[in-house]
Tab-separated table of C-alpha atoms in Angstrom:
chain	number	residue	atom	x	y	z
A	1	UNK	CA	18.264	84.942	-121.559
A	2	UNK	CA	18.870	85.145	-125.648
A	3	UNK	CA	16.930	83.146	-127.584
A	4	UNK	CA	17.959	79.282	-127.215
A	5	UNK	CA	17.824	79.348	-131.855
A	6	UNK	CA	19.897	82.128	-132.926
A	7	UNK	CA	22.045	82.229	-135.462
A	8	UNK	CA	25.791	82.116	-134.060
A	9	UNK	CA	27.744	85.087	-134.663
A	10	UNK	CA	31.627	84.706	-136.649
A	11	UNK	CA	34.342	84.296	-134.454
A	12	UNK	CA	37.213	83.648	-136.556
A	13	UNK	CA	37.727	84.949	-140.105
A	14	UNK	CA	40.192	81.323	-140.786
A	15	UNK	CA	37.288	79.536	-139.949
A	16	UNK	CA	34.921	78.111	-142.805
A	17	UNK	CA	31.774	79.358	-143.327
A	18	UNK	CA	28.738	77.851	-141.227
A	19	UNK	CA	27.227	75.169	-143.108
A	20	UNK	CA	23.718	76.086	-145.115
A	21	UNK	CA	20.268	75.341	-143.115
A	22	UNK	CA	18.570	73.664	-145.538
A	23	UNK	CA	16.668	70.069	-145.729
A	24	UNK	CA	19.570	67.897	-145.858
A	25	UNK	CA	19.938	65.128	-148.910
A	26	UNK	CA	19.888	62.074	-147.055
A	27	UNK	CA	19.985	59.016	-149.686
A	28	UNK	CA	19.559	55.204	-148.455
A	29	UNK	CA	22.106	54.171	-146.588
A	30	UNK	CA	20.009	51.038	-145.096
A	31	UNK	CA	17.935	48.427	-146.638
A	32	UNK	CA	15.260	45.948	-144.115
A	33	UNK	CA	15.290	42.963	-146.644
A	34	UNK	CA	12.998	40.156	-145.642
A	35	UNK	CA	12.383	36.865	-147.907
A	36	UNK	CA	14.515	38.431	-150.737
A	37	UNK	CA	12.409	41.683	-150.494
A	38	UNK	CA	13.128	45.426	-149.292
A	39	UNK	CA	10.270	46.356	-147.336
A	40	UNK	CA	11.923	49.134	-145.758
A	41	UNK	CA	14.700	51.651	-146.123
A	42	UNK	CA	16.475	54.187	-143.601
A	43	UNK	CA	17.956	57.167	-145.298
A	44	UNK	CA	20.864	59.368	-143.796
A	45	UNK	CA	24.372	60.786	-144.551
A	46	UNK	CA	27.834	59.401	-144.033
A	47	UNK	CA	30.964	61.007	-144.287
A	48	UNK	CA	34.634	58.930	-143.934
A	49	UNK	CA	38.178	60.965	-143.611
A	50	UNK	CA	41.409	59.967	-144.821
A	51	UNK	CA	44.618	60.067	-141.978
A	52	UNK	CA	45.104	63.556	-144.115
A	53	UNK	CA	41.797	64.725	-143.540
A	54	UNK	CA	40.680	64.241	-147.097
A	55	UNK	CA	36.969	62.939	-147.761
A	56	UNK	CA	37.087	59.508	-148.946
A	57	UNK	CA	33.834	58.414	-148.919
A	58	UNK	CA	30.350	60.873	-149.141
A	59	UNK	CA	27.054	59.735	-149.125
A	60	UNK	CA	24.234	61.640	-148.731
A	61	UNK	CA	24.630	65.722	-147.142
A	62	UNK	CA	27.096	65.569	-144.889
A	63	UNK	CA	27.488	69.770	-145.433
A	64	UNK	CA	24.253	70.383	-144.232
A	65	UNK	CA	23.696	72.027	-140.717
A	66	UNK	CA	22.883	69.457	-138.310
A	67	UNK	CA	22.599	69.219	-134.365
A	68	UNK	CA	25.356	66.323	-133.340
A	69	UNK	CA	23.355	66.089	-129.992
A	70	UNK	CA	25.586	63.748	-127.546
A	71	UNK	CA	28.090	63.088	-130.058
A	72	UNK	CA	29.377	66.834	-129.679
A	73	UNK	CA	29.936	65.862	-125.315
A	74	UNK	CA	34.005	65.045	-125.831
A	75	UNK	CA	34.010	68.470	-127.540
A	76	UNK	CA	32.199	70.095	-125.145
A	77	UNK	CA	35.180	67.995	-122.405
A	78	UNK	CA	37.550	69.113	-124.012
A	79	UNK	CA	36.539	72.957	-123.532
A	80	UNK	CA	36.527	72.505	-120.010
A	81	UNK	CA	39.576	70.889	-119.826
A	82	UNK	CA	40.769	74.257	-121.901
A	83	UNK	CA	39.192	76.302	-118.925
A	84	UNK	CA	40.779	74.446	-115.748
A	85	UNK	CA	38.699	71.758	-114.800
A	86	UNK	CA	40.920	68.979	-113.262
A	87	UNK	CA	39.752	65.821	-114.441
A	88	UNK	CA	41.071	62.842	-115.795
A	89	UNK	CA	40.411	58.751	-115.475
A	90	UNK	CA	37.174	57.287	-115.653
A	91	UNK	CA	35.639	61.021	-114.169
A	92	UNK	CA	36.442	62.874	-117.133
A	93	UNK	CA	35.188	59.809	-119.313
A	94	UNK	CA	31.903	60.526	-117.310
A	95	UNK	CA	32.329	64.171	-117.998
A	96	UNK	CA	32.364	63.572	-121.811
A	97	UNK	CA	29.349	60.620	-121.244
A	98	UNK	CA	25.832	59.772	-122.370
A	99	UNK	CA	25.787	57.293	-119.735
A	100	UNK	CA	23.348	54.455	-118.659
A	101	UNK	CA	22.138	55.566	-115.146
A	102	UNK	CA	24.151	52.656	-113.594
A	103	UNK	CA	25.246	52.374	-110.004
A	104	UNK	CA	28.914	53.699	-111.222
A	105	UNK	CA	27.675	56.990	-112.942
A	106	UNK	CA	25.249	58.197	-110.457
A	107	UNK	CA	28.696	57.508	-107.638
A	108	UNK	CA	30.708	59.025	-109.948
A	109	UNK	CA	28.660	61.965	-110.701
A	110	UNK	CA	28.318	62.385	-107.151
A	111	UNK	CA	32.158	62.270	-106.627
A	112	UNK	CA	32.923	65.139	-109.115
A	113	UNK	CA	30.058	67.209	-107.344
A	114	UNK	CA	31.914	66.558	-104.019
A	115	UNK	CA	35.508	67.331	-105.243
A	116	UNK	CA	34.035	70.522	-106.449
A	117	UNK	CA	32.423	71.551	-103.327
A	118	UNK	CA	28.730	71.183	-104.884
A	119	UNK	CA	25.424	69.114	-104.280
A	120	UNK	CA	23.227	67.518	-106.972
A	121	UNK	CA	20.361	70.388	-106.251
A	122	UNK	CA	22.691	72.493	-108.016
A	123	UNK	CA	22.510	70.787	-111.211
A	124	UNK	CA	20.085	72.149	-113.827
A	125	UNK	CA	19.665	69.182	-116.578
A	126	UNK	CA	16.470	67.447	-117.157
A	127	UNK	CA	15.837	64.925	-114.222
A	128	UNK	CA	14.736	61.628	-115.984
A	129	UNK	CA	15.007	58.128	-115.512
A	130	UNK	CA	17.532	55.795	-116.293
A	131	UNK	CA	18.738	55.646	-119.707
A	132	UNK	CA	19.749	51.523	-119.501
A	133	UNK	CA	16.199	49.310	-119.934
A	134	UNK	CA	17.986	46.861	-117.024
A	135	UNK	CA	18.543	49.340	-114.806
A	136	UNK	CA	15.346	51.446	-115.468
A	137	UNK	CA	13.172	48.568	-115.021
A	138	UNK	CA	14.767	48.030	-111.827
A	139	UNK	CA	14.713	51.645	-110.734
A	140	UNK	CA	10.852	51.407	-111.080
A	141	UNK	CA	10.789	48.441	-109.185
A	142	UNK	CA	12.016	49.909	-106.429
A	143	UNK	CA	9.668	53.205	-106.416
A	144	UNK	CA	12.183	55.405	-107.710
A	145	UNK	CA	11.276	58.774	-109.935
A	146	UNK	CA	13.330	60.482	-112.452
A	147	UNK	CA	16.350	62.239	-110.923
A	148	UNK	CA	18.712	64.371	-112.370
A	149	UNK	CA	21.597	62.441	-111.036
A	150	UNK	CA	19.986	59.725	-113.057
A	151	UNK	CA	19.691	61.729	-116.233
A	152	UNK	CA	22.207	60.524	-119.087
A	153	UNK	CA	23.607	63.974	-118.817
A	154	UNK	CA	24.378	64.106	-115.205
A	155	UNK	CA	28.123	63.630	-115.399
A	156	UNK	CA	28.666	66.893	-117.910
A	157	UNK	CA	26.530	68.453	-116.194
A	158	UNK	CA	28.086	68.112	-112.848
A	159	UNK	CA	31.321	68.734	-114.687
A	160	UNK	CA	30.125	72.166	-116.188
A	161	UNK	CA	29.355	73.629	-112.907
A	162	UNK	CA	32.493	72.364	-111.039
A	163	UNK	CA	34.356	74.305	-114.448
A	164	UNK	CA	32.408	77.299	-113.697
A	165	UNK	CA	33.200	77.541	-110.234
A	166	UNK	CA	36.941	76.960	-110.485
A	167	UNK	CA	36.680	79.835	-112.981
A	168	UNK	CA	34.753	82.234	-110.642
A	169	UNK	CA	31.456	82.431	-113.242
A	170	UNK	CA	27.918	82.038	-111.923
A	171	UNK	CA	26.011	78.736	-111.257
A	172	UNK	CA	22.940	79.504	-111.388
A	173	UNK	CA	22.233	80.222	-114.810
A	174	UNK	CA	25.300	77.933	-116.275
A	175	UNK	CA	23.407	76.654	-119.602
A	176	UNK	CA	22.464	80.262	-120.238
A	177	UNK	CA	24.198	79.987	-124.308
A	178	UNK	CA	25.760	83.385	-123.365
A	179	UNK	CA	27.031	82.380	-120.574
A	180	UNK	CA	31.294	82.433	-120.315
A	181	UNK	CA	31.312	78.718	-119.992
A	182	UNK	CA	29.080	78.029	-122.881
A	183	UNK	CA	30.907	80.255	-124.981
A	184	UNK	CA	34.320	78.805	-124.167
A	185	UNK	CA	32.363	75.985	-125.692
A	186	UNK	CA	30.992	77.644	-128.728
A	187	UNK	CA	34.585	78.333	-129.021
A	188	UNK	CA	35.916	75.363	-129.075
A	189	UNK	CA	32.869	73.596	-131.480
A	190	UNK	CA	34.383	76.099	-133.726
A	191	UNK	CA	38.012	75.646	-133.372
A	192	UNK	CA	37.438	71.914	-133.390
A	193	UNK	CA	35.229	71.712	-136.421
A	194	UNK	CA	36.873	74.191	-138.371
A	195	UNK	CA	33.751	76.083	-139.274
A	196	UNK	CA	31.297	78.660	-138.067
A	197	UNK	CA	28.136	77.542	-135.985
A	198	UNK	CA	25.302	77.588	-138.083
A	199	UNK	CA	22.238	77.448	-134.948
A	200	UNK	CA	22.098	77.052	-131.281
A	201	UNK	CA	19.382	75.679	-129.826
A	202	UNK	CA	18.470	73.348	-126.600
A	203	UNK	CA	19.669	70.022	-126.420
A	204	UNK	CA	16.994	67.776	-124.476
A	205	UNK	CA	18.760	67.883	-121.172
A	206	UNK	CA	19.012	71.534	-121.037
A	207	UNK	CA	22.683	72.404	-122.264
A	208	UNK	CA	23.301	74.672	-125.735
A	209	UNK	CA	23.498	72.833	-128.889
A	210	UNK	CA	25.510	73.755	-131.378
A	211	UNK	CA	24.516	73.087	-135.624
A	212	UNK	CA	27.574	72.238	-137.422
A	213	UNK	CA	28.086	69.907	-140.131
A	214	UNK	CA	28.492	66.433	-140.266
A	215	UNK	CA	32.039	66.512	-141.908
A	216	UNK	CA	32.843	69.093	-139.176
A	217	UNK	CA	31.578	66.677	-136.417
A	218	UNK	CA	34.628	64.148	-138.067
A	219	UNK	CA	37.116	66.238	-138.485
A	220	UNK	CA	36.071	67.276	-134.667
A	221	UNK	CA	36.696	64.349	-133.520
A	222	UNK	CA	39.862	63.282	-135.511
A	223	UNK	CA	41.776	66.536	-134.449
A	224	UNK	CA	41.182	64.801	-130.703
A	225	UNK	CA	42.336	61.338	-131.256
A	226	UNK	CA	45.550	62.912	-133.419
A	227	UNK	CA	46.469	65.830	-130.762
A	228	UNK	CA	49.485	65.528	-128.814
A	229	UNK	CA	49.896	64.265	-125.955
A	230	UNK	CA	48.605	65.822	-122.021
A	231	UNK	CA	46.930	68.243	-124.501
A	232	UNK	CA	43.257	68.386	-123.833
A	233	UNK	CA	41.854	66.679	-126.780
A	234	UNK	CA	44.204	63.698	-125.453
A	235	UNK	CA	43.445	63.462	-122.144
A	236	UNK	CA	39.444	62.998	-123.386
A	237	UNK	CA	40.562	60.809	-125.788
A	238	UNK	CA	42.358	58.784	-123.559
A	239	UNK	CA	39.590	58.797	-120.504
A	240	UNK	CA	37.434	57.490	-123.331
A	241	UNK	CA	38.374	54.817	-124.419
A	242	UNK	CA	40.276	53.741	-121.246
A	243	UNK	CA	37.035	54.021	-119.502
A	244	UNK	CA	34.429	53.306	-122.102
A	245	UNK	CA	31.433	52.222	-120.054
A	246	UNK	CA	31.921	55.026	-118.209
A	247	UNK	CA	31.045	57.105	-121.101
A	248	UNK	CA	28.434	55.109	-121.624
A	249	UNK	CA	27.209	51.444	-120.174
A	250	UNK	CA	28.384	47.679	-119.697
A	251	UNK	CA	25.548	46.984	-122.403
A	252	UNK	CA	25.875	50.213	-125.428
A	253	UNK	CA	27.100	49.420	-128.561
A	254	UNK	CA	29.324	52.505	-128.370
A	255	UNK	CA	31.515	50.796	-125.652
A	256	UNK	CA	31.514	47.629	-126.898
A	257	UNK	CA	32.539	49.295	-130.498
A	258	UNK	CA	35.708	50.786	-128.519
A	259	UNK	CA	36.611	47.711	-127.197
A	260	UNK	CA	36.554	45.601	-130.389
A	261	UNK	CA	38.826	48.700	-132.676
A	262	UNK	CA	42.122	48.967	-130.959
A	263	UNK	CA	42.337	52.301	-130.755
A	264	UNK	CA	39.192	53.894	-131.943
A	265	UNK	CA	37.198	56.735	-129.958
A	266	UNK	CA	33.490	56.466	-130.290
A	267	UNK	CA	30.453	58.976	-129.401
A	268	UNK	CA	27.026	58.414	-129.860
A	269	UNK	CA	24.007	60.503	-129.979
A	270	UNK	CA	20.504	60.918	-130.375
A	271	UNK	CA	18.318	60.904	-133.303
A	272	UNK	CA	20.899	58.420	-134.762
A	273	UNK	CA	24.245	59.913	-134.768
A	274	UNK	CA	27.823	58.210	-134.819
A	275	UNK	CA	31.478	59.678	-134.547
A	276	UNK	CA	34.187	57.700	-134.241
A	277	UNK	CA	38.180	58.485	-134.741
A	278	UNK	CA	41.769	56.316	-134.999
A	279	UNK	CA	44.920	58.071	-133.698
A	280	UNK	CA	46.445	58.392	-136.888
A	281	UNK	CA	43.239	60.666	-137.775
A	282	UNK	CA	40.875	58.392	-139.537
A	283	UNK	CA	37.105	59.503	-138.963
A	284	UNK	CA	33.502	58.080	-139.649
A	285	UNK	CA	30.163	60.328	-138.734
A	286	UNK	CA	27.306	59.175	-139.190
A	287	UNK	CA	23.986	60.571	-139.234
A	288	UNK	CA	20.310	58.312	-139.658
A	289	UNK	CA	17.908	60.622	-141.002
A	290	UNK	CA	14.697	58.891	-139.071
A	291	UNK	CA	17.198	58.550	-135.571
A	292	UNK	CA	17.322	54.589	-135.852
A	293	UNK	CA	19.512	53.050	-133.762
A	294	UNK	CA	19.068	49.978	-135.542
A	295	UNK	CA	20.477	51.896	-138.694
A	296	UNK	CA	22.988	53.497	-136.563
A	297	UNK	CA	25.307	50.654	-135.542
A	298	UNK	CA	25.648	48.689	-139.309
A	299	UNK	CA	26.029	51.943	-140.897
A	300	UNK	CA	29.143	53.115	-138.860
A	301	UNK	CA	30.584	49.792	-139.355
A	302	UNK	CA	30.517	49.596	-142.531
A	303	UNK	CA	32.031	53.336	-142.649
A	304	UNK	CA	34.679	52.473	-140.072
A	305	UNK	CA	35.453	49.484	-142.991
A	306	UNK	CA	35.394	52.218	-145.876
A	307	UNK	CA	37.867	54.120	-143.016
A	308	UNK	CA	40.078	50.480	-143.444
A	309	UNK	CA	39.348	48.766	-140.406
A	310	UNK	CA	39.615	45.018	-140.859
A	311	UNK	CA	36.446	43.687	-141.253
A	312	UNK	CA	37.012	40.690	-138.791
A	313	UNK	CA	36.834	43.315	-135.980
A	314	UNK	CA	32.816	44.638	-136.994
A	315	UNK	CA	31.628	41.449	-137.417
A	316	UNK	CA	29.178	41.861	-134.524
A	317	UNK	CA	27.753	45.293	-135.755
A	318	UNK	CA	26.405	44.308	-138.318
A	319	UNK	CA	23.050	44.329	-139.156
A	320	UNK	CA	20.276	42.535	-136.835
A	321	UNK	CA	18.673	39.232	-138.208
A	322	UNK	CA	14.376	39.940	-139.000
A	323	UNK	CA	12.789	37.826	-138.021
A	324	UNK	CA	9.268	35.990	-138.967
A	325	UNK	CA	7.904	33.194	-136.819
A	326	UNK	CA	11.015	33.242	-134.409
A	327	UNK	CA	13.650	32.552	-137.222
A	328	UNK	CA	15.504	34.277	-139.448
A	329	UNK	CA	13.987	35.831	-142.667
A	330	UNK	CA	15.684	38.722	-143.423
A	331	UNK	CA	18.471	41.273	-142.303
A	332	UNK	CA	19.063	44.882	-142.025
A	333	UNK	CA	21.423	45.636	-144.577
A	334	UNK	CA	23.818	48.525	-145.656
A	335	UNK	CA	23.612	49.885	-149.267
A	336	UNK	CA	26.152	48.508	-152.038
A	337	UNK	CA	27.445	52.005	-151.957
A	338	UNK	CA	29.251	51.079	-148.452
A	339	UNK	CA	30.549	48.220	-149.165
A	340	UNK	CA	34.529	48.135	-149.322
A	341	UNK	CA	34.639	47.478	-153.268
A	342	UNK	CA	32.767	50.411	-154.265
């Protein structure tokens, strides 16, 4: 197997350069203000798109090299889509999810193993718990381990194999980064981004990950939510957001921020991480240097309002209330630099 951090080779000479591995030049983006005070501050990156693709607002690196984690999945649907794999609804939603280890991912992870002829022994992520605290603390309850079916990952995971098999590849050793599946991938993180991987490493359920930039990971993301269409990029786009806890849970942010934008296709990932897209090509990423979630959620809201998203419709991402003897003292606050009038 090829070492899991090597340096991508060029595919394409129209695509732009990989972006440069370097410590990226995250500035505050977040300030934790209690009694009048900032006691503490995330830094990070943000990066907001025009309908035309242009860059209208830039804070931080958002050239750098970076590892999207889960917000790269609908990319990594919409290559398997590209390679045969019949799935659409609230299954290919799952295919594209970090879900929440409820009840309806583990049966619908199960139902694309079963359509494909397959058993969950055969999948090879990470077996873990529950990602949902609810749920989690009731799996426990009941005596239950970590599973793979369980895993937040299960879903692509099930979905990758069911693509190799359609396509006649091996199983066994499907997250192998030189494997043909994972390099119909590579292919289309590249074609999607516009730019040369810079790294691929191991994401923490098993699967390649790809370094690309954060400006790459929006324009991504817009070319799905703008393609025509039955095209592939569609058809995630449209399992997405039609099916939103699917992709992720009845209690994430992420699905609740899809349901409050009409319109608007949102992925999450780890280590604090948020892409979201309109139709007519609008794009936010978002990347928290320290991986707060906390940061996460304000922060894209305020970019979706740089994006020109009425205001009215964020109102409950913004920042959490701090709190000092069981009331309010303080808030976590985005930096003047996101506000709408800068």
């Amino acid at each position: 197997m090829p070492d899991p951090a090597t340096r991508a080779e060029p595919r394409t000479s129209s695509l732009l350069d990989a972006p440069a591995l370097r410590e990226p030049g995250h500035v505050p983006v977040v300030h934790l203000v209690r009694g009048g005070v900032i006691e503490g501050v995330h830094h990070g990156s943000v990066v907001v798109l025009d309908a035309d693709g242009e860059v209208r607002v830039r804070l931080g690196d958002p050239e750098a090299a970076f590892y999207p984690r889960s917000a790269l999945k609908p990319v990594q649907a919409v290559a398997m889509l590209r390679a045969g794999l019949p799935l659409d609804g609230d299954l290919l939603s799952l295919a594209a999810a970090s879900h929440s280890g409820e009840e309806r991912h583990l049966d619908g992870t199960r139902r694309i193993l079963d359509r494909a002829g397959l058993t969950e022994a055969e999948l090879r992520n990470t077996p873990d718990m529950p990602f949902d605290p609810v749920v989690r603390d009731l799996w426990v309850r009941d005596g239950r381990g970590p599973s793979r079916l369980a895993q937040n990952c299960s879903g692509k995971h099930a979905a990758m194999l069911w693509t190799a098999k359609l396509n006649g590849w091996s199983l066994d050793d499907y997250l192998d980064p030189a494997h043909p599946l994972q390099q119909a991938v590579a292919e289309a993180v590249e074609d999607l981004t516009g730019q040369r991987i810079a790294q691929v490493t191991v994401d923490g359920c098993g699967a390649p990950l790809f370094a690309v930039s954060l400006h790459g990971l929006a324009r991504a993301l817009a070319r799905i939510t703008t393609a025509a269409p039955g095209t592939p990029e569609a058809r995630v786009a449209d399992a997405m957001r039609e099916h939103a806890e699917m992709a992720s849970g009845v209690r994430r942010d992420v699905a609740a921020l899809m349901r409050a934008v009409p319109g608007l296709l949102a992925k999450d990932g780890f280590e604090g991480v948020q892409v979201a897209a309109l139709p007519d090509g609008r794009a936010v990423a978002v990347k928290i240097a320290d991986g707060a979630d906390r940061a996460r959620v304000p922060v894209a809201a305020a970019a979706l309002v740089r994006a020109g998203i009425d205001p009215a419709l964020l109102t409950g991402f913004a920042g959490a209330a701090l709190l000092g003897g069981g009331r309010p003292v303080g808030a976590v606050r985005t930096v003047p630099a996101l506000d709408p009038a800068s």
